[in-house]
Amino acid sequence: MLNVSEAEWNLRVDLAAAFHLAVANNLHEGIANHFSAVLPDQQHFLVNPFGLHFSEVTASNLIVCDFDGKVVRGDGAPAASAHHIHAPIHRLVPRTRVLLHTHQPHATALTMIRGGRLEWALHTTCRFYGRVAYDTDYDGVALSDSVGERMAGILGDAELLFLGNHGVITAAPTVAQAFDDLYFVERAAQTQLLALGTGQPLAMLAPEMIEQVAAQTRYERFELGYIDRHFAAQKRLLDKAGCIYRQ
C-alpha cells in the first residue's frame, strides 16, 4: 500500500475497480481511453498511465497529475488526450470530481448515427432524463486543451456527455455514481439499438411519464442508496474473481 491518506487510498481503490469493471462489462478498448478522479486537495487528479491495459490498473499504479499536465507522483505519463480532455473539464467544471471516458460499443454506436440520441422509449433510459449533453463537433484526437474546454462548456450541468463520432464521458462526484451511469447508458443504448434493428417505430413515452420515471429512479439512486449498493456489489464480484485492483 502506498504511503497516502486513507481518503486518497480509498479513491484509488474505487477508481482502479472502475477500470476492471469496464473490462468485465466490455466497456473498454485495451490500453485506450482514460478515467480520472480529483484528489481531496482539489489541485491534482488520479489518472491511468498510458500503456497499461485496463485490466493491469491497480490502486498503486495510478499516477497523480496537476491540471497543467505535469506528473507529480507515480511512474509513467497519461496519454496526451487524457490530459487534454480531463484536466480542462475538472478545472472548469469543479463538480466533476470523477470523469470516465470510453468508446464502449453500444453507446458509441449512437454517436455514429446522424442525429443519434437516447430516445425516451425505455424505463432504463429515463434515468438520464435532463442529465445528457451532446457534443457533435468531432475534431480528431484531443491534442490541445481547447478540446476539453469545448467539452466542458457543452457538458454544463449534465452528467453524461455523448461525443459525436467518438464515445461517451460520465461526470460525477464519486466513482460509484460515474460507473453507475457508464454501465446503464450502455444497457440503454444496447436495448435501443436492438429495438431499432426490428425496423419498427419506437413506442415513445409521454413527457409526464418520462419525468415521473426519472424522479422515481433518482429516488432509488440516492435515497435508497442504489448507486453505492450497485458499486459495492460489482466490487464483490471482482474480489470473488481474485482481481488485482486493490494492489
Short mmCIF file of C-alpha atoms in Angstrom, two decimals, residues 38-172:
data_model
loop_
_atom_site.label_atom_id
_atom_site.label_comp_id
_atom_site.label_asym_id
_atom_site.label_seq_id
_atom_site.Cartn_x
_atom_site.Cartn_y
_atom_site.Cartn_z
CA VAL A 38 -9.75 14.64 -8.42
CA LEU A 39 -7.83 14.18 -5.17
CA PRO A 40 -9.09 15.70 -1.90
CA ASP A 41 -6.65 18.63 -2.29
CA GLN A 42 -8.61 19.61 -5.43
CA GLN A 43 -5.32 20.57 -7.13
CA HIS A 44 -4.39 17.17 -8.57
CA PHE A 45 -6.09 14.19 -10.11
CA LEU A 46 -5.55 10.46 -10.48
CA VAL A 47 -5.40 9.02 -14.00
CA ASN A 48 -4.20 5.84 -15.67
CA PRO A 49 -0.67 5.86 -17.12
CA PHE A 50 -0.56 5.33 -20.87
CA GLY A 51 0.35 1.80 -21.91
CA LEU A 52 -1.37 -0.19 -19.19
CA HIS A 53 -4.27 -2.39 -20.21
CA PHE A 54 -7.35 -1.58 -18.16
CA SER A 55 -7.00 -5.00 -16.50
CA GLU A 56 -3.49 -4.07 -15.31
CA VAL A 57 -4.51 -0.90 -13.49
CA THR A 58 -4.25 -1.06 -9.70
CA ALA A 59 -4.74 1.36 -6.84
CA SER A 60 -0.97 1.73 -6.57
CA ASN A 61 -0.03 2.32 -10.21
CA LEU A 62 -2.45 5.16 -10.88
CA ILE A 63 -0.47 8.37 -11.37
CA VAL A 64 -1.08 11.86 -9.98
CA CYS A 65 -1.09 14.89 -12.29
CA ASP A 66 -1.70 18.58 -11.83
CA PHE A 67 -4.07 20.48 -14.10
CA ASP A 68 -1.16 21.60 -16.27
CA GLY A 69 -0.37 18.01 -17.21
CA LYS A 70 2.70 17.56 -15.03
CA VAL A 71 3.09 14.16 -13.35
CA VAL A 72 3.78 14.81 -9.68
CA ARG A 73 3.66 11.22 -8.41
CA GLY A 74 3.84 7.79 -9.96
CA ASP A 75 5.51 6.07 -12.89
CA GLY A 76 4.68 6.91 -16.47
CA ALA A 77 2.55 9.62 -18.00
CA PRO A 78 -1.05 9.93 -19.15
CA ALA A 79 -1.96 9.73 -22.80
CA ALA A 80 -1.95 13.20 -24.33
CA SER A 81 -5.68 13.01 -24.96
CA ALA A 82 -6.25 12.05 -21.33
CA HIS A 83 -4.73 15.31 -20.18
CA HIS A 84 -6.34 17.49 -22.85
CA ILE A 85 -9.82 16.10 -22.10
CA HIS A 86 -9.80 15.51 -18.36
CA ALA A 87 -7.75 18.40 -16.96
CA PRO A 88 -9.81 21.19 -18.57
CA ILE A 89 -13.14 19.60 -17.60
CA HIS A 90 -12.03 19.06 -13.99
CA ARG A 91 -10.73 22.62 -13.87
CA LEU A 92 -13.71 24.35 -15.49
CA VAL A 93 -16.49 22.19 -14.02
CA PRO A 94 -15.35 21.56 -10.42
CA ARG A 95 -18.35 19.38 -9.58
CA THR A 96 -16.92 16.76 -11.97
CA ARG A 97 -14.73 15.06 -9.41
CA VAL A 98 -14.73 11.85 -11.49
CA LEU A 99 -14.64 11.52 -15.28
CA LEU A 100 -14.91 8.16 -17.05
CA HIS A 101 -14.29 8.28 -20.80
CA THR A 102 -14.79 5.23 -23.00
CA HIS A 103 -15.52 4.13 -26.54
CA GLN A 104 -17.93 1.45 -25.30
CA PRO A 105 -19.65 -0.20 -28.26
CA HIS A 106 -23.37 0.48 -27.99
CA ALA A 107 -23.30 3.99 -26.54
CA THR A 108 -20.60 4.91 -29.06
CA ALA A 109 -22.70 3.45 -31.89
CA LEU A 110 -25.33 6.09 -31.13
CA THR A 111 -22.68 8.79 -31.69
CA MET A 112 -22.14 7.41 -35.22
CA ILE A 113 -25.77 7.90 -36.23
CA ARG A 114 -26.75 11.24 -37.70
CA GLY A 115 -28.88 12.88 -35.04
CA GLY A 116 -28.26 9.93 -32.73
CA ARG A 117 -29.76 10.48 -29.29
CA LEU A 118 -31.04 8.50 -26.36
CA GLU A 119 -34.72 8.06 -27.12
CA TRP A 120 -37.27 8.27 -24.30
CA ALA A 121 -38.87 4.92 -25.01
CA LEU A 122 -37.35 2.77 -22.26
CA HIS A 123 -37.54 2.62 -18.46
CA THR A 124 -33.74 2.47 -18.13
CA THR A 125 -33.21 5.46 -20.40
CA CYS A 126 -35.46 7.66 -18.24
CA ARG A 127 -32.80 7.68 -15.51
CA PHE A 128 -30.82 10.03 -17.77
CA TYR A 129 -33.63 12.49 -18.43
CA GLY A 130 -32.38 16.04 -18.00
CA ARG A 131 -28.80 14.84 -17.47
CA VAL A 132 -27.47 14.39 -21.03
CA ALA A 133 -25.48 16.68 -23.34
CA TYR A 134 -24.26 16.11 -26.89
CA ASP A 135 -21.01 17.32 -28.46
CA THR A 136 -21.36 16.95 -32.22
CA ASP A 137 -18.20 18.84 -33.25
CA TYR A 138 -15.76 15.97 -33.61
CA ASP A 139 -12.31 17.34 -34.42
CA GLY A 140 -9.98 14.36 -34.16
CA VAL A 141 -7.68 13.23 -31.37
CA ALA A 142 -7.61 15.65 -28.44
CA LEU A 143 -4.18 17.27 -28.75
CA SER A 144 -4.86 20.61 -27.09
CA ASP A 145 -6.72 21.88 -24.04
CA SER A 146 -9.18 23.63 -26.33
CA VAL A 147 -10.86 20.27 -26.94
CA GLY A 148 -11.51 19.65 -23.25
CA GLU A 149 -12.52 23.27 -22.78
CA ARG A 150 -15.14 22.90 -25.50
CA MET A 151 -16.40 19.68 -23.94
CA ALA A 152 -16.60 21.37 -20.53
CA GLY A 153 -18.73 24.15 -21.99
CA ILE A 154 -21.12 21.70 -23.64
CA LEU A 155 -21.30 19.47 -20.54
CA GLY A 156 -22.60 22.33 -18.41
CA ASP A 157 -24.86 20.88 -15.72
CA ALA A 158 -25.17 17.49 -17.43
CA GLU A 159 -23.67 14.26 -16.10
CA LEU A 160 -23.43 12.31 -19.34
CA LEU A 161 -21.74 13.66 -22.46
CA PHE A 162 -22.05 11.97 -25.85
CA LEU A 163 -19.08 12.80 -28.06
CA GLY A 164 -20.10 12.72 -31.72
CA ASN A 165 -18.27 10.05 -33.77
CA HIS A 166 -16.19 9.29 -30.69
CA GLY A 167 -17.56 7.92 -27.39
CA VAL A 168 -19.02 8.99 -24.07
CA ILE A 169 -17.98 10.62 -20.80
CA THR A 170 -19.72 10.28 -17.46
CA ALA A 171 -19.14 13.05 -14.92
CA ALA A 172 -19.98 12.65 -11.25
#
